């Protein structure tokens, strides 16, 4: 736990050092415009994220019984990337770009496999649909419906 406060102290200095190094390379005005544009992008992403999150979650849930964990967490990743774009700095922009990459994680199953109401013969997906008619044993064989 002693590493986290140290990282929180080092992070602003690393962001400033990266901005100064880039400004030395391409110029101060270009770096300033880059910071302003990335902040505007982050603000736009956060403002337009609400309905997109609901639509994304709805489409993920309609995909079937195998859903990627990363696609389930996409709205959270998108919001976090917008917040990182809003912060001035190159390291936060790189972290936001990494969050926006379309990575496919391990599949998780939406069906429950534990002992509960869904456990039993239908829990494995062995469902046979159809109609049936009860035939009593006392009915003579000639009168049975087939």
Short mmCIF file of C-alpha atoms in Angstrom, two decimals:
data_model
loop_
_atom_site.label_atom_id
_atom_site.label_comp_id
_atom_site.label_asym_id
_atom_site.label_seq_id
_atom_site.Cartn_x
_atom_site.Cartn_y
_atom_site.Cartn_z
CA UNK A 1 0.00 0.00 0.00
CA UNK A 2 2.96 2.33 0.25
CA UNK A 3 3.45 2.20 -3.51
CA UNK A 4 0.10 3.84 -4.38
CA UNK A 5 0.80 7.20 -2.68
CA UNK A 6 4.24 7.23 -4.26
CA UNK A 7 2.74 6.64 -7.71
CA UNK A 8 0.18 9.38 -7.12
CA UNK A 9 3.02 11.77 -6.34
CA UNK A 10 5.14 10.73 -9.31
CA UNK A 11 2.31 10.79 -11.86
CA UNK A 12 1.95 14.61 -12.21
CA UNK A 13 5.70 15.01 -12.58
CA UNK A 14 5.78 12.31 -15.28
CA UNK A 15 2.92 14.03 -17.15
CA UNK A 16 4.70 17.41 -17.00
CA UNK A 17 8.00 15.86 -18.10
CA UNK A 18 6.28 14.18 -21.07
CA UNK A 19 4.58 17.44 -22.08
CA UNK A 20 7.83 19.39 -21.83
CA UNK A 21 9.71 16.77 -23.86
CA UNK A 22 7.04 16.81 -26.57
CA UNK A 23 6.94 20.61 -26.59
CA UNK A 24 10.69 20.62 -27.10
CA UNK A 25 10.22 18.32 -30.09
CA UNK A 26 7.20 19.76 -31.92
CA UNK A 27 6.61 23.15 -30.28
CA UNK A 28 4.61 24.59 -27.46
CA UNK A 29 1.61 25.69 -29.51
CA UNK A 30 1.15 22.23 -31.02
CA UNK A 31 1.29 20.62 -27.57
CA UNK A 32 -1.18 23.17 -26.22
CA UNK A 33 -3.58 22.44 -29.09
CA UNK A 34 -3.16 18.71 -28.50
CA UNK A 35 -4.05 19.10 -24.83
CA UNK A 36 -7.07 21.29 -25.62
CA UNK A 37 -8.34 18.93 -28.34
CA UNK A 38 -7.93 15.86 -26.16
CA UNK A 39 -9.80 17.60 -23.34
CA UNK A 40 -12.61 18.52 -25.73
CA UNK A 41 -12.72 14.91 -26.93
CA UNK A 42 -12.97 13.67 -23.34
CA UNK A 43 -15.76 16.12 -22.57
CA UNK A 44 -17.65 15.06 -25.68
CA UNK A 45 -17.22 11.38 -24.80
CA UNK A 46 -18.55 11.91 -21.28
CA UNK A 47 -21.53 13.96 -22.45
CA UNK A 48 -22.61 11.47 -25.14
CA UNK A 49 -21.95 8.33 -23.13
CA UNK A 50 -25.28 7.79 -21.36
CA UNK A 51 -27.49 6.45 -24.15
CA UNK A 52 -24.57 4.66 -25.78
CA UNK A 53 -23.92 2.72 -22.58
CA UNK A 54 -27.50 1.50 -22.42
CA UNK A 55 -27.52 0.50 -26.09
CA UNK A 56 -24.20 -1.30 -25.75
CA UNK A 57 -25.34 -3.26 -22.71
CA UNK A 58 -28.59 -4.18 -24.44
CA UNK A 59 -26.83 -5.48 -27.53
CA UNK A 60 -24.32 -7.44 -25.45
CA UNK A 61 -27.09 -9.12 -23.50
CA UNK A 62 -28.88 -10.11 -26.74
CA UNK A 63 -25.79 -11.84 -28.17
CA UNK A 64 -26.47 -15.15 -26.52
CA UNK A 65 -25.15 -17.16 -23.65
CA UNK A 66 -21.45 -16.41 -24.30
CA UNK A 67 -20.50 -12.81 -23.56
CA UNK A 68 -17.04 -11.34 -23.32
CA UNK A 69 -16.22 -9.74 -19.99
CA UNK A 70 -14.52 -6.85 -21.76
CA UNK A 71 -17.58 -6.15 -23.90
CA UNK A 72 -19.74 -6.20 -20.77
CA UNK A 73 -17.46 -3.60 -19.20
CA UNK A 74 -17.30 -1.47 -22.37
CA UNK A 75 -19.46 1.40 -21.05
CA UNK A 76 -17.24 1.64 -17.98
CA UNK A 77 -14.09 1.57 -20.12
CA UNK A 78 -15.56 4.24 -22.41
CA UNK A 79 -16.39 6.54 -19.48
CA UNK A 80 -12.96 6.03 -17.93
CA UNK A 81 -11.31 6.78 -21.28
CA UNK A 82 -13.34 9.99 -21.54
CA UNK A 83 -12.21 10.99 -18.06
CA UNK A 84 -8.57 10.24 -18.94
CA UNK A 85 -8.85 12.31 -22.13
CA UNK A 86 -10.21 15.16 -20.03
CA UNK A 87 -7.05 15.22 -17.91
CA UNK A 88 -4.20 17.20 -19.47
CA UNK A 89 -1.21 15.08 -20.33
CA UNK A 90 0.18 12.52 -22.71
CA UNK A 91 0.31 9.55 -20.36
CA UNK A 92 -3.39 9.85 -19.57
CA UNK A 93 -4.14 10.13 -23.31
CA UNK A 94 -2.17 6.97 -24.00
CA UNK A 95 -4.01 5.15 -21.21
CA UNK A 96 -7.33 6.33 -22.68
CA UNK A 97 -6.36 5.07 -26.13
CA UNK A 98 -5.42 1.70 -24.63
CA UNK A 99 -8.82 1.52 -22.95
CA UNK A 100 -10.56 2.18 -26.26
CA UNK A 101 -8.80 -0.64 -28.10
CA UNK A 102 -11.26 -3.40 -29.06
CA UNK A 103 -9.79 -6.18 -26.97
CA UNK A 104 -11.63 -9.50 -26.74
CA UNK A 105 -11.37 -11.03 -23.31
CA UNK A 106 -12.35 -14.44 -22.00
CA UNK A 107 -15.95 -15.52 -22.55
CA UNK A 108 -18.22 -15.84 -19.59
CA UNK A 109 -21.40 -17.85 -19.50
CA UNK A 110 -24.64 -16.14 -18.54
CA UNK A 111 -26.31 -19.39 -17.51
CA UNK A 112 -26.16 -20.53 -13.93
CA UNK A 113 -24.60 -23.91 -13.30
CA UNK A 114 -25.10 -24.13 -9.54
CA UNK A 115 -27.81 -25.98 -7.68
CA UNK A 116 -30.91 -23.89 -7.88
CA UNK A 117 -34.17 -23.62 -9.75
CA UNK A 118 -32.45 -23.85 -13.13
CA UNK A 119 -30.39 -26.93 -12.22
CA UNK A 120 -31.65 -30.20 -13.60
CA UNK A 121 -32.09 -31.73 -17.05
CA UNK A 122 -32.86 -28.37 -18.69
CA UNK A 123 -29.75 -26.70 -17.23
CA UNK A 124 -27.51 -28.28 -19.90
CA UNK A 125 -29.58 -26.92 -22.77
CA UNK A 126 -31.30 -30.30 -23.40
CA UNK A 127 -34.77 -28.87 -23.86
CA UNK A 128 -37.23 -30.68 -26.06
CA UNK A 129 -40.29 -28.67 -26.96
CA UNK A 130 -43.50 -30.25 -28.10
CA UNK A 131 -47.11 -31.10 -27.24
CA UNK A 132 -48.33 -34.16 -25.44
CA UNK A 133 -51.61 -35.79 -24.61
CA UNK A 134 -52.05 -37.98 -21.55
CA UNK A 135 -53.35 -41.47 -22.27
CA UNK A 136 -54.66 -43.48 -19.34
CA UNK A 137 -53.62 -47.13 -19.09
CA UNK A 138 -57.23 -48.29 -18.60
CA UNK A 139 -58.25 -47.17 -22.09
CA UNK A 140 -58.48 -50.09 -24.53
CA UNK A 141 -55.68 -50.02 -27.17
CA UNK A 142 -58.16 -49.54 -30.04
CA UNK A 143 -59.55 -46.29 -28.62
CA UNK A 144 -56.19 -44.52 -28.06
CA UNK A 145 -55.41 -41.45 -30.10
CA UNK A 146 -52.19 -41.58 -32.00
#
